[in-house]
Amino acid sequence: MRAASRPIARFLQKSDQPALIGQGAAERAWRTALAAMLVARHLERPVDLLRVLEMIVVQAIEAPADEIRTALDPDNGLHAFGLLLELDNAGTSEARLVQSLGALMDGSAVQTHDGFLTALRDAMVDAGALHRIG
């Protein structure tokens, strides 16, 4: 147990430094996580909300995936690395949700994979929170 706790403690200490998670990334992650929590129960296809929230948090870390993997203990490092790969490949409903919500939080009216997200995007455009694309 002690061996795994040390890299976690070091990583958490580093996470307080702006170089690892910048203020803008932290704010974006918070808004995206809030959006995920609010929309998850309305989606056409259920998602694993814990996995979605984990992806959002790991995505906010401003470090290469390999660096994150090696900075943590093996279990957490591989888990975080896997989440980032899943996000990059966008092969799961969870990853697509994170990408769609991230774009919406950035103010982009992107194409979505879900009817509820399409309705949310349109409502945000109508409210002036997004610019219509296309």
mmCIF file of C-alpha atoms in Angstrom:
data_model
loop_
_atom_site.group_PDB
_atom_site.id
_atom_site.type_symbol
_atom_site.label_atom_id
_atom_site.label_comp_id
_atom_site.label_asym_id
_atom_site.label_seq_id
_atom_site.Cartn_x
_atom_site.Cartn_y
_atom_site.Cartn_z
ATOM 1 C CA MET A 1 0.000 0.000 0.000
ATOM 2 C CA ARG A 2 2.720 2.433 0.926
ATOM 3 C CA ALA A 3 4.486 1.968 -2.412
ATOM 4 C CA ALA A 4 1.369 3.002 -4.330
ATOM 5 C CA SER A 5 0.655 5.940 -2.036
ATOM 6 C CA ARG A 6 3.908 7.789 -2.725
ATOM 7 C CA PRO A 7 3.443 8.405 -6.480
ATOM 8 C CA ILE A 8 -0.166 9.376 -5.820
ATOM 9 C CA ALA A 9 0.922 11.877 -3.150
ATOM 10 C CA ARG A 10 3.565 13.363 -5.477
ATOM 11 C CA PHE A 11 1.056 13.613 -8.332
ATOM 12 C CA LEU A 12 -1.547 15.304 -6.125
ATOM 13 C CA GLN A 13 1.083 17.764 -4.895
ATOM 14 C CA LYS A 14 2.029 18.579 -8.505
ATOM 15 C CA SER A 15 -1.649 18.938 -9.465
ATOM 16 C CA ASP A 16 -1.822 22.100 -7.370
ATOM 17 C CA GLN A 17 0.701 23.781 -9.670
ATOM 18 C CA PRO A 18 -0.705 25.786 -12.596
ATOM 19 C CA ALA A 19 1.692 24.046 -14.987
ATOM 20 C CA LEU A 20 -0.167 20.751 -14.539
ATOM 21 C CA ILE A 21 -3.749 21.991 -14.523
ATOM 22 C CA GLY A 22 -4.134 25.582 -15.642
ATOM 23 C CA GLN A 23 -6.922 27.809 -14.343
ATOM 24 C CA GLY A 24 -8.682 27.764 -17.709
ATOM 25 C CA ALA A 25 -8.509 23.977 -17.916
ATOM 26 C CA ALA A 26 -9.848 23.625 -14.385
ATOM 27 C CA GLU A 27 -12.782 25.944 -15.097
ATOM 28 C CA ARG A 28 -13.556 24.144 -18.359
ATOM 29 C CA ALA A 29 -13.401 20.764 -16.607
ATOM 30 C CA TRP A 30 -15.755 21.983 -13.889
ATOM 31 C CA ARG A 31 -18.287 23.291 -16.422
ATOM 32 C CA THR A 32 -18.036 20.142 -18.537
ATOM 33 C CA ALA A 33 -18.475 17.911 -15.466
ATOM 34 C CA LEU A 34 -21.515 19.921 -14.381
ATOM 35 C CA ALA A 35 -22.999 19.618 -17.872
ATOM 36 C CA ALA A 36 -22.343 15.857 -17.889
ATOM 37 C CA MET A 37 -24.070 15.453 -14.546
ATOM 38 C CA LEU A 38 -27.099 17.433 -15.745
ATOM 39 C CA VAL A 39 -27.539 15.763 -19.142
ATOM 40 C CA ALA A 40 -26.581 12.143 -18.359
ATOM 41 C CA ARG A 41 -30.072 11.016 -17.371
ATOM 42 C CA HIS A 42 -31.603 12.588 -20.491
ATOM 43 C CA LEU A 43 -29.409 10.890 -23.096
ATOM 44 C CA GLU A 44 -30.866 8.402 -25.562
ATOM 45 C CA ARG A 45 -28.185 5.853 -24.669
ATOM 46 C CA PRO A 46 -27.096 5.455 -21.043
ATOM 47 C CA VAL A 47 -23.511 6.294 -20.135
ATOM 48 C CA ASP A 48 -21.294 5.409 -17.195
ATOM 49 C CA LEU A 49 -21.274 8.817 -15.503
ATOM 50 C CA LEU A 50 -18.298 7.959 -13.289
ATOM 51 C CA ARG A 51 -16.266 7.082 -16.390
ATOM 52 C CA VAL A 52 -17.368 10.337 -18.063
ATOM 53 C CA LEU A 53 -16.299 12.368 -15.023
ATOM 54 C CA GLU A 54 -12.968 10.531 -14.855
ATOM 55 C CA MET A 55 -12.335 11.372 -18.523
ATOM 56 C CA ILE A 56 -13.126 15.028 -17.924
ATOM 57 C CA VAL A 57 -10.722 15.238 -14.984
ATOM 58 C CA VAL A 58 -7.885 13.393 -16.739
ATOM 59 C CA GLN A 59 -8.379 15.472 -19.895
ATOM 60 C CA ALA A 60 -7.797 18.650 -17.847
ATOM 61 C CA ILE A 61 -4.285 17.549 -16.918
ATOM 62 C CA GLU A 62 -1.972 19.476 -19.207
ATOM 63 C CA ALA A 63 0.663 16.781 -19.624
ATOM 64 C CA PRO A 64 1.305 14.118 -22.262
ATOM 65 C CA ALA A 65 -0.509 10.821 -21.678
ATOM 66 C CA ASP A 66 2.762 8.915 -21.275
ATOM 67 C CA GLU A 67 3.925 11.355 -18.614
ATOM 68 C CA ILE A 68 0.674 10.946 -16.688
ATOM 69 C CA ARG A 69 0.944 7.162 -16.938
ATOM 70 C CA THR A 70 4.490 7.047 -15.612
ATOM 71 C CA ALA A 71 3.964 9.680 -12.890
ATOM 72 C CA LEU A 72 1.361 7.561 -11.120
ATOM 73 C CA ASP A 73 1.396 4.116 -9.584
ATOM 74 C CA PRO A 74 0.884 1.374 -12.220
ATOM 75 C CA ASP A 75 -2.858 0.846 -11.598
ATOM 76 C CA ASN A 76 -3.805 4.528 -11.708
ATOM 77 C CA GLY A 77 -1.301 5.309 -14.444
ATOM 78 C CA LEU A 78 -2.711 2.658 -16.762
ATOM 79 C CA HIS A 79 -6.269 3.669 -15.902
ATOM 80 C CA ALA A 80 -5.620 7.345 -16.711
ATOM 81 C CA PHE A 81 -3.727 6.391 -19.877
ATOM 82 C CA GLY A 82 -6.624 4.168 -20.965
ATOM 83 C CA LEU A 83 -9.122 6.969 -20.392
ATOM 84 C CA LEU A 84 -7.075 9.330 -22.563
ATOM 85 C CA LEU A 85 -6.815 6.724 -25.333
ATOM 86 C CA GLU A 86 -10.550 6.131 -25.149
ATOM 87 C CA LEU A 87 -11.117 9.880 -25.485
ATOM 88 C CA ASP A 88 -8.766 10.128 -28.457
ATOM 89 C CA ASN A 89 -10.458 7.229 -30.251
ATOM 90 C CA ALA A 90 -13.995 8.424 -29.398
ATOM 91 C CA GLY A 91 -15.181 4.847 -29.738
ATOM 92 C CA THR A 92 -17.502 4.849 -26.742
ATOM 93 C CA SER A 93 -20.631 6.769 -25.834
ATOM 94 C CA GLU A 94 -18.772 8.163 -22.824
ATOM 95 C CA ALA A 95 -15.899 9.534 -24.915
ATOM 96 C CA ARG A 96 -18.265 11.025 -27.492
ATOM 97 C CA LEU A 97 -20.246 12.693 -24.711
ATOM 98 C CA VAL A 98 -17.096 14.236 -23.218
ATOM 99 C CA GLN A 99 -16.035 15.533 -26.635
ATOM 100 C CA SER A 100 -19.481 16.923 -27.454
ATOM 101 C CA LEU A 101 -19.883 18.622 -24.084
ATOM 102 C CA GLY A 102 -16.358 20.006 -24.242
ATOM 103 C CA ALA A 103 -17.108 21.583 -27.602
ATOM 104 C CA LEU A 104 -20.375 23.007 -26.299
ATOM 105 C CA MET A 105 -18.627 24.456 -23.238
ATOM 106 C CA ASP A 106 -16.089 26.042 -25.598
ATOM 107 C CA GLY A 107 -18.936 27.709 -27.491
ATOM 108 C CA SER A 108 -18.891 25.528 -30.601
ATOM 109 C CA ALA A 109 -22.159 24.268 -32.058
ATOM 110 C CA VAL A 110 -20.760 20.916 -33.126
ATOM 111 C CA GLN A 111 -22.587 17.923 -34.525
ATOM 112 C CA THR A 112 -23.705 15.625 -31.750
ATOM 113 C CA HIS A 113 -24.378 11.894 -31.547
ATOM 114 C CA ASP A 114 -27.500 12.154 -29.393
ATOM 115 C CA GLY A 115 -30.922 13.722 -29.861
ATOM 116 C CA PHE A 116 -30.899 15.350 -26.433
ATOM 117 C CA LEU A 117 -27.465 16.866 -27.062
ATOM 118 C CA THR A 118 -28.762 18.191 -30.385
ATOM 119 C CA ALA A 119 -31.700 19.797 -28.560
ATOM 120 C CA LEU A 120 -29.319 21.228 -25.942
ATOM 121 C CA ARG A 121 -27.041 22.615 -28.649
ATOM 122 C CA ASP A 122 -30.010 24.247 -30.404
ATOM 123 C CA ALA A 123 -31.286 25.699 -27.110
ATOM 124 C CA MET A 124 -27.822 27.125 -26.433
ATOM 125 C CA VAL A 125 -27.730 28.649 -29.935
ATOM 126 C CA ASP A 126 -31.177 30.174 -29.384
ATOM 127 C CA ALA A 127 -30.009 31.573 -26.035
ATOM 128 C CA GLY A 128 -27.014 33.193 -27.742
ATOM 129 C CA ALA A 129 -24.499 30.975 -25.947
ATOM 130 C CA LEU A 130 -23.276 29.388 -29.194
ATOM 131 C CA HIS A 131 -22.803 30.316 -32.817
ATOM 132 C CA ARG A 132 -24.645 28.147 -35.310
ATOM 133 C CA ILE A 133 -22.306 26.199 -37.588
ATOM 134 C CA GLY A 134 -23.381 25.011 -40.985
#
